Short mmCIF file of C-alpha atoms (C1' of nucleotides) in Angstrom, two decimals:
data_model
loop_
_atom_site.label_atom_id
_atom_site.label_comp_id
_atom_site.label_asym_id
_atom_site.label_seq_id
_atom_site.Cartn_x
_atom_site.Cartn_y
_atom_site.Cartn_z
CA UNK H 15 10.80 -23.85 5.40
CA UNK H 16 8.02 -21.64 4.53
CA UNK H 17 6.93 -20.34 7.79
CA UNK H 18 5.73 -17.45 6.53
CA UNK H 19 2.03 -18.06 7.32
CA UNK H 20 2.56 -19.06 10.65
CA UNK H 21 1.68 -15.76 12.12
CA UNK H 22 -0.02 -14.07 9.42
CA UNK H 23 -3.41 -13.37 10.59
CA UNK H 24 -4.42 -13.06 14.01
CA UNK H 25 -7.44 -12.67 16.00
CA UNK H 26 -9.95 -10.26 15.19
CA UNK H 27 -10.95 -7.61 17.34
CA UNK H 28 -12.07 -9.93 20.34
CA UNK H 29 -14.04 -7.09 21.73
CA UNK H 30 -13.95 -3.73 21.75
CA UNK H 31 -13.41 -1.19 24.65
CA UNK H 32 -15.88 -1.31 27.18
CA UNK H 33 -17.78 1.92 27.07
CA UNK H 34 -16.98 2.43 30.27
CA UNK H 35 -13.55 2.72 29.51
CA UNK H 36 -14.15 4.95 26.30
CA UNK H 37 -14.93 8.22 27.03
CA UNK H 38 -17.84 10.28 25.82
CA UNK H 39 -16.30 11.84 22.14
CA UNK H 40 -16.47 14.69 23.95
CA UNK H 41 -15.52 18.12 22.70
CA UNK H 42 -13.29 18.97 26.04
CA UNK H 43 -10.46 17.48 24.16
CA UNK H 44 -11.12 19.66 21.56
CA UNK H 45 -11.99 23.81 21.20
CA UNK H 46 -15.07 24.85 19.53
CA UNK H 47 -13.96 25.36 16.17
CA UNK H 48 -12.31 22.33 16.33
CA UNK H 49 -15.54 20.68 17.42
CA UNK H 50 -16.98 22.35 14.12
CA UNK H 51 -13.86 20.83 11.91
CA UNK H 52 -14.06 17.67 13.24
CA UNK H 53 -17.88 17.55 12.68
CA UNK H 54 -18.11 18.64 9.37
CA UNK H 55 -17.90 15.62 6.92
CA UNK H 56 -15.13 15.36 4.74
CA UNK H 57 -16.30 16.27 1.28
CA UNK H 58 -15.48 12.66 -0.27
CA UNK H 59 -16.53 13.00 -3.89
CA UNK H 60 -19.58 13.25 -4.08
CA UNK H 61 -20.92 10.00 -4.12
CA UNK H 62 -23.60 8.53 -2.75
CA UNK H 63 -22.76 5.39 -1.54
CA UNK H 64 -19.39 6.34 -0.15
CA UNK H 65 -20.80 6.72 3.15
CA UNK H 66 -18.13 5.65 5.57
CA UNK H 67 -19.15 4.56 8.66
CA UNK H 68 -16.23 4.18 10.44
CA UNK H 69 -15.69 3.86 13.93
CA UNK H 70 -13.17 6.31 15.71
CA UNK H 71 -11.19 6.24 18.21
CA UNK H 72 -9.78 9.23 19.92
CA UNK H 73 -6.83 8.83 22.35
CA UNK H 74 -5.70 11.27 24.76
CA UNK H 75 -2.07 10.26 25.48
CA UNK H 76 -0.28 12.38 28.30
CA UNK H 77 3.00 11.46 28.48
CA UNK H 78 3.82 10.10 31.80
CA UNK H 79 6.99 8.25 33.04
CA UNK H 80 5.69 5.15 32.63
CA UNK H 81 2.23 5.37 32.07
CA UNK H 82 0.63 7.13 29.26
CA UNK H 83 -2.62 7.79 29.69
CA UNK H 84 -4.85 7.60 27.02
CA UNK H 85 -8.90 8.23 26.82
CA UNK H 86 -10.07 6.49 23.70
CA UNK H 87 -13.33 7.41 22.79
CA UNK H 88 -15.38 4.49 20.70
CA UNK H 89 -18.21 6.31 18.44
CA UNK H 90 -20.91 4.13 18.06
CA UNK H 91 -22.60 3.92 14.73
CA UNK H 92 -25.68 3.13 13.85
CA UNK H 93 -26.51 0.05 12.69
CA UNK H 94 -28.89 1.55 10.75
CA UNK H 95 -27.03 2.51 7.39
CA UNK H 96 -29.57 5.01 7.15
CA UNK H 97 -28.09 7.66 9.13
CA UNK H 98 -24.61 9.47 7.57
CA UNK H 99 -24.35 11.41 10.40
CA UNK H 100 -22.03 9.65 11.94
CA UNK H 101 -18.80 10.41 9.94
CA UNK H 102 -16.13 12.59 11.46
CA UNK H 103 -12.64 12.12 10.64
CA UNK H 104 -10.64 14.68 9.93
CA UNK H 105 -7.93 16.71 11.26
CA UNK H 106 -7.04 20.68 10.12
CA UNK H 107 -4.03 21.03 10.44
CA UNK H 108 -3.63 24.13 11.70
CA UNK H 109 -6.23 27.08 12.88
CA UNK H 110 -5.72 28.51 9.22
CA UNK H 111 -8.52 27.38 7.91
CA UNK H 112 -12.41 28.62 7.69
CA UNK H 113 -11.34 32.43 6.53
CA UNK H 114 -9.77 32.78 3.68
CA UNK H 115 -12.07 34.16 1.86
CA UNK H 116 -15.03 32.74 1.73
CA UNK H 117 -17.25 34.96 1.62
CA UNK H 118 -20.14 35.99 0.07
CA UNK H 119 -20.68 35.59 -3.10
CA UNK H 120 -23.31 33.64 -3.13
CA UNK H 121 -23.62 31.02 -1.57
CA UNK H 122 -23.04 30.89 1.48
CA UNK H 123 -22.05 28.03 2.56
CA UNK H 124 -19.93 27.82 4.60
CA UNK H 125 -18.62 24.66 5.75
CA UNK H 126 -15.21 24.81 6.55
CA UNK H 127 -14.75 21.04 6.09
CA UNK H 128 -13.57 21.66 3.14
CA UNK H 129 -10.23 22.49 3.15
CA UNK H 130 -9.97 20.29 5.92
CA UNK H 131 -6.34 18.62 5.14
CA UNK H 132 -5.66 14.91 7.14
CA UNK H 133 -2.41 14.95 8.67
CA UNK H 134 0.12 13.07 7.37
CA UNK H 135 0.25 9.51 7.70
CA UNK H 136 3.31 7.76 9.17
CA UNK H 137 4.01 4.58 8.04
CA UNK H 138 5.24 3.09 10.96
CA UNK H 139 6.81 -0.62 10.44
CA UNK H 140 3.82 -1.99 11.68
CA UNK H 141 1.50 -0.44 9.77
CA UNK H 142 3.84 -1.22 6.80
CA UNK H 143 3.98 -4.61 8.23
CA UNK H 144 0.25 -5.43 7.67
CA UNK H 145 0.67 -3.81 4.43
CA UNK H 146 2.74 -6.24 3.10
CA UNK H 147 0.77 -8.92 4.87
CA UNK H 148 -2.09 -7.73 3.36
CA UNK H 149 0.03 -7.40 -0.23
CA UNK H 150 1.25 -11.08 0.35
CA UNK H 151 -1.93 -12.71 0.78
CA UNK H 152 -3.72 -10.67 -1.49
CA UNK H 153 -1.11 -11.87 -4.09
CA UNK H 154 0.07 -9.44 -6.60
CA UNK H 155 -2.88 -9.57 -8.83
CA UNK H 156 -4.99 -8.48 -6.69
CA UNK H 157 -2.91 -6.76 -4.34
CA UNK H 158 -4.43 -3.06 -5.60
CA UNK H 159 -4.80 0.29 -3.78
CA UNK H 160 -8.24 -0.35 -2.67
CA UNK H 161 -8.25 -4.28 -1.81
CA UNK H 162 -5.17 -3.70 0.27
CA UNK H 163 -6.85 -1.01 2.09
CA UNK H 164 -9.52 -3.26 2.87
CA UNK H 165 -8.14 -5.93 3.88
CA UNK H 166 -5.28 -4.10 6.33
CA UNK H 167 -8.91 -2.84 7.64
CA UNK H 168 -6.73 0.22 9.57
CA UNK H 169 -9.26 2.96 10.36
CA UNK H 170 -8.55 6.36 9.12
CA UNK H 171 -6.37 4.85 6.32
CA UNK H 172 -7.04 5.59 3.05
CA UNK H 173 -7.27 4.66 -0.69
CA UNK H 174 -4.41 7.22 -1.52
CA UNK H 175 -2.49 6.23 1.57
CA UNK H 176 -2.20 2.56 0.29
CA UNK H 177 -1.76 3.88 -3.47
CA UNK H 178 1.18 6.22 -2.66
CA UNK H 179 2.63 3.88 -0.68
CA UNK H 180 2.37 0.72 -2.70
CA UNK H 181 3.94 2.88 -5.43
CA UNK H 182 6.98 3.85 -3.68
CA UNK H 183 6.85 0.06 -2.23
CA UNK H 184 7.19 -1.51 -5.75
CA UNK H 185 9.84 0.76 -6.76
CA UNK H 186 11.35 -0.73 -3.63
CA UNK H 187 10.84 -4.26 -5.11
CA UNK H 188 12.14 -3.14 -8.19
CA UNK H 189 15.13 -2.12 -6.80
CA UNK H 190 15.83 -5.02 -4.97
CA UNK H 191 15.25 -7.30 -7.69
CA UNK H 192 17.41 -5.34 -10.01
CA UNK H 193 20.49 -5.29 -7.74
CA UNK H 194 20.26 -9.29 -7.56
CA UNK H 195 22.72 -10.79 -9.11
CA UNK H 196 25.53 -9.41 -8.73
CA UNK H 197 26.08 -6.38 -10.28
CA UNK H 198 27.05 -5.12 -6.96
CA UNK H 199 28.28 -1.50 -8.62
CA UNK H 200 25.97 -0.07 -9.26
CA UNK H 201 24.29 1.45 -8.12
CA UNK H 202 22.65 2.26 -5.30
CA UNK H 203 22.80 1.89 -2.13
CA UNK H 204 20.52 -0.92 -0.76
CA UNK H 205 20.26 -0.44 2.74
CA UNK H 206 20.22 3.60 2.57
CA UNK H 207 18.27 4.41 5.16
CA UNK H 208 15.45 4.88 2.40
CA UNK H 209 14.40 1.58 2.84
CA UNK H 210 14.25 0.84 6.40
CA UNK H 211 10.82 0.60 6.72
CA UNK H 212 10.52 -1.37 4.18
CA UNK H 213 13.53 -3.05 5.32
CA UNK H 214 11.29 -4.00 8.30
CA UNK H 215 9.11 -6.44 6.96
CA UNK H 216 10.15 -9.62 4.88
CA UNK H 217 9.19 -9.27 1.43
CA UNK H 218 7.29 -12.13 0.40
CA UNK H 219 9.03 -14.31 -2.50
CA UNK H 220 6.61 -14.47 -5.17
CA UNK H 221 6.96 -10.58 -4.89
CA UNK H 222 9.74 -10.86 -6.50
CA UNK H 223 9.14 -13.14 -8.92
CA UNK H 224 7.07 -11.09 -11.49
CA UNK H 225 5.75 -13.48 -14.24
CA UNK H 226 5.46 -16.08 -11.70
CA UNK H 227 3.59 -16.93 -8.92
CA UNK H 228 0.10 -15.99 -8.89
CA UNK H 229 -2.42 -17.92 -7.67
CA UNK H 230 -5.62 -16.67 -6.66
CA UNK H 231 -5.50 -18.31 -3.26
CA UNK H 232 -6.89 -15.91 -0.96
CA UNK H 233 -7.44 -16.30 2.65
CA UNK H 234 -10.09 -14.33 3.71
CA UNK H 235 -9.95 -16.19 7.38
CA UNK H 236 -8.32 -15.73 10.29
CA UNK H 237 -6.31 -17.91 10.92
CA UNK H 238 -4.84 -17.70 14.76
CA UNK H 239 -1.53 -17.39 15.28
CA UNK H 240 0.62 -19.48 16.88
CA UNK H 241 0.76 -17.71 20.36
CA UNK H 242 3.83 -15.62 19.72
CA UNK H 243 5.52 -13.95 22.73
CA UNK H 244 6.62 -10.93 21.02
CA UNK H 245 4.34 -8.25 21.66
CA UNK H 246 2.88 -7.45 18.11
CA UNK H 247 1.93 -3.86 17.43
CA UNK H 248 -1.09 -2.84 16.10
CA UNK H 249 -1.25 -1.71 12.98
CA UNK H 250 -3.07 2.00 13.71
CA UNK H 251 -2.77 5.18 11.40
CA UNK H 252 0.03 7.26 13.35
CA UNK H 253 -0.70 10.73 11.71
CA UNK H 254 0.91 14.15 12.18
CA UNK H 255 -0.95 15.88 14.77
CA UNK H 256 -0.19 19.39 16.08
CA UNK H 257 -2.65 19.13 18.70
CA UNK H 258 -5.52 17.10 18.10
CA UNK H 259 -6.24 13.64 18.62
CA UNK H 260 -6.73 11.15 15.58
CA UNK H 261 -8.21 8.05 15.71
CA UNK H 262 -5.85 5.51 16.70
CA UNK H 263 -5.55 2.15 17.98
CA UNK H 264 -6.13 1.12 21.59
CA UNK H 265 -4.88 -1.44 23.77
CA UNK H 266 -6.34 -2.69 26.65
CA UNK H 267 -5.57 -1.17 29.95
CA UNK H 268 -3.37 -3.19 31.89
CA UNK H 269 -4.83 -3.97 35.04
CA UNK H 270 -3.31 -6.24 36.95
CA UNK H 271 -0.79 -6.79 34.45
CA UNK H 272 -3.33 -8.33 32.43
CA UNK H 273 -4.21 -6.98 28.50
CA UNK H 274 -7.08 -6.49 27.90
CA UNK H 275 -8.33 -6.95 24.68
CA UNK H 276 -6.11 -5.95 21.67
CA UNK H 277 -8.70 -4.16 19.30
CA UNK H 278 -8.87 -3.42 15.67
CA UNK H 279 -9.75 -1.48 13.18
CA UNK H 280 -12.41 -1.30 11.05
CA UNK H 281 -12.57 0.19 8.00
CA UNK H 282 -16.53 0.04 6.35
CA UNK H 283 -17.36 -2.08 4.51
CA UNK H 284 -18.54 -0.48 1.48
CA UNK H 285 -20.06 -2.37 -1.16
CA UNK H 286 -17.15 -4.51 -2.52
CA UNK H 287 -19.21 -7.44 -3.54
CA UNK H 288 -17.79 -7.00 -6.42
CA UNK H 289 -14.85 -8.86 -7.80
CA UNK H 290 -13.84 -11.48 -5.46
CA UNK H 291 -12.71 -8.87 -2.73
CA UNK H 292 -11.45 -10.65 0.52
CA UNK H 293 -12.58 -8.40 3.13
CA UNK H 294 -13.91 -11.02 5.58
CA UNK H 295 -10.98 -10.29 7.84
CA UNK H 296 -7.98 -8.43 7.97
CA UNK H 297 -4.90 -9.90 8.03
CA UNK H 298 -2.42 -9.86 11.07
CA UNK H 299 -2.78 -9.47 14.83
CA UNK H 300 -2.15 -7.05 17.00
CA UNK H 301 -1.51 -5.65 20.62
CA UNK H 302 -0.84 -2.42 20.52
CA UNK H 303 2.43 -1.66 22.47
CA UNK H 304 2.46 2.08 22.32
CA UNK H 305 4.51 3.28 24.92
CA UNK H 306 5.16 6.39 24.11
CA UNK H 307 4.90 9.40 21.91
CA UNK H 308 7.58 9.39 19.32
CA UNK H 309 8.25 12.99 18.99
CA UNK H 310 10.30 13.78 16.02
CA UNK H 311 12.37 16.33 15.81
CA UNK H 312 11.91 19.41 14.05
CA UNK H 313 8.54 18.22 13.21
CA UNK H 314 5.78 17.96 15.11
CA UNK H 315 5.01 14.46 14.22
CA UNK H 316 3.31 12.41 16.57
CA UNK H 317 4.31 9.05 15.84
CA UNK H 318 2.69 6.27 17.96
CA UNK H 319 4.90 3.32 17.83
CA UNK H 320 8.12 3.07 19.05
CA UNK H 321 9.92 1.44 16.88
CA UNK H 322 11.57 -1.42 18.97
CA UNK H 323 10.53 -4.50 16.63
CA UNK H 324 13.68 -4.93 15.05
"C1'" DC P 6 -18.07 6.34 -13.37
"C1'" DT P 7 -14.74 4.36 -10.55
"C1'" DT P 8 -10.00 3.18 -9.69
"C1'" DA P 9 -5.07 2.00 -10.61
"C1'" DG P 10 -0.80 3.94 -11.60
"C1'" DA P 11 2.51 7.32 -12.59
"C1'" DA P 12 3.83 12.04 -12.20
"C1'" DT P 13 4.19 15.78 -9.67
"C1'" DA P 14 3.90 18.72 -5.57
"C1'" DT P 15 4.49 19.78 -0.75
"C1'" DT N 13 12.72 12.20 2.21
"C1'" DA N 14 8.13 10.68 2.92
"C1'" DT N 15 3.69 11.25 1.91
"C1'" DA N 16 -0.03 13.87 -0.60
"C1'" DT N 17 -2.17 15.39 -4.42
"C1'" DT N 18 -2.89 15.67 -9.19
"C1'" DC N 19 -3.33 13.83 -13.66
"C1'" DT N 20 -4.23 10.28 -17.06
"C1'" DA N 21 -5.41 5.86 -18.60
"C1'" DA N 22 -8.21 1.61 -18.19
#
DNA sequence: CTTAGAATAT
DNA sequence: TATATTCTAA
């Protein structure tokens, strides 16, 4: 039985914070010079059309006993496309940047955003999860850096994200399909703890049936899932931060016991009208279950996501 | 020119 | 190791 897209997509972002629940983006989270970092735009290229317009998120998580409070903070863009100011994404790692130096010779310029690194990104299972969702329906053809990207719609996530880890996903697939069969010496170990994550999410058969299966059958829309009782995760970019707040996902507050509504993330929509690129909706559902800061140990990783799915 | 993919670096 | 960044090819 192929129940595989039973629960593939899920509602949309029904509706996003309240503003009165989001917080003013308000620099109190933040210092002043990490005001300035996270203002300055991140020097994409230099293209002109790769204005993002993306919509962040901020959370504020204290840890609590039970309760982690979190203040998201929803930046509104413009509808206009006409106004670039609104990017901000970005997180320094560390309070070495903006010396160096910079100085004077000529130009002056000054804007620290460069150098700006972005943390890390963890790949929790769920993100991974609507990766290979996103993979799966995309179908292997099409499943490339940037269509996967938009279609897991995760804000904050990135081109090279999705490349690096597609790459080390297919060698995963390799793997796999190589030890089938029956040479069981060989070697390697399959369930080193290398692949766990991947481990976490089904692989989709026609991945690994190279040669085979492709079919251009794309399914750009949502389909609702069949109520499932497990709480899903969301799929949000859990990044490295020392300090600062990146945009993740939010769940509703529970009042009353009640969700409220799971959001989502957008990613822009640049121009993809190219090609036949899917990115009427992203693929999976979500309610975010983030319970508590995942502290790792020697690093300062911030990992959202518990990992209880499993 | 933009992007995918592999190689390489951290 | 996991992910990022760099490099090259398409």
């Amino acid at each position: 039985m192929r129940e595989e897209d039973s629960n593939w997509f899920s509602r949309w972002e029904e509706k996003l914070p309240s503003p009165e629940e989001l917080m003013p983006l308000s620099q109190t989270l933040i210092t002043s010079d990490l005001a300035i970092a996270f203002n300055i735009k991140t020097n994409n290229h230099n293209n002109n059309n790769n204005i993002i317009q993306k919509q962040q998120q901020s959370l504020h998580l204290q840890q609590q006993q039970h309760n982690i409070e979190l203040h998201q903070q929803q930046q509104q863009l413009p509808t206009t496309t006409s106004n670039p100011t609104t990017q901000n994404l970005q997180q320094p790692s560390s309070g070495d940047f903006a010396d160096s130096g910079e100085m004077g010779s000529g130009n002056g310029g000054d804007e620290p955003a460069r150098t700006l690194k972005r943390p890390r990104l963890v790949w929790t299972p769920q993100l991974h999860k609507r990766f290979v969702d996103a993979v799966a329906h995309l179908g292997i053809k099409n499943a490339v850096p940037k269509t996967i990207m938009q279609l897991m719609s995760v804000d904050g996530l990135t081109r090279e994200n999705v490349a690096s880890h597609l790459q080390k996903y297919r060698l995963y697939l390799k793997r796999m399909q190589g030890l089938s069969g029956g040479g069981s010496g060989g070697g390697g170990g399959v369930d080193a703890a290398t692949d766990h994550l991947f481990a976490s999410s089904p692989v989709p058969p026609h991945f690994l049936q190279p040669g085979r299966s492709n079919s251009e059958h794309f399914m750009p829309f949502v389909q609702m899932p069949a109520l499932q009782h497990h709480h899903q995760m969301a799929a949000a970019a859990a990044v490295q931060q020392p300090q600062y707040h990146r945009q993740v996902g939010h769940f509703g507050s529970q009042s009353n016991g009640h969700f409220e509504h799971p959001f989502m993330t957008r990613q822009s929509q640049q121009q993809l009208h190219r090609m036949g690129a899917p990115m009427h909706s992203p693929v999976g559902g979500f309610v975010e279950d983030m319970e508590s800061a995942n502290v790792s140990r020697g690093r300062k990783v911030l990992t959202l996501f518990p990992n209880g799915d499993d």
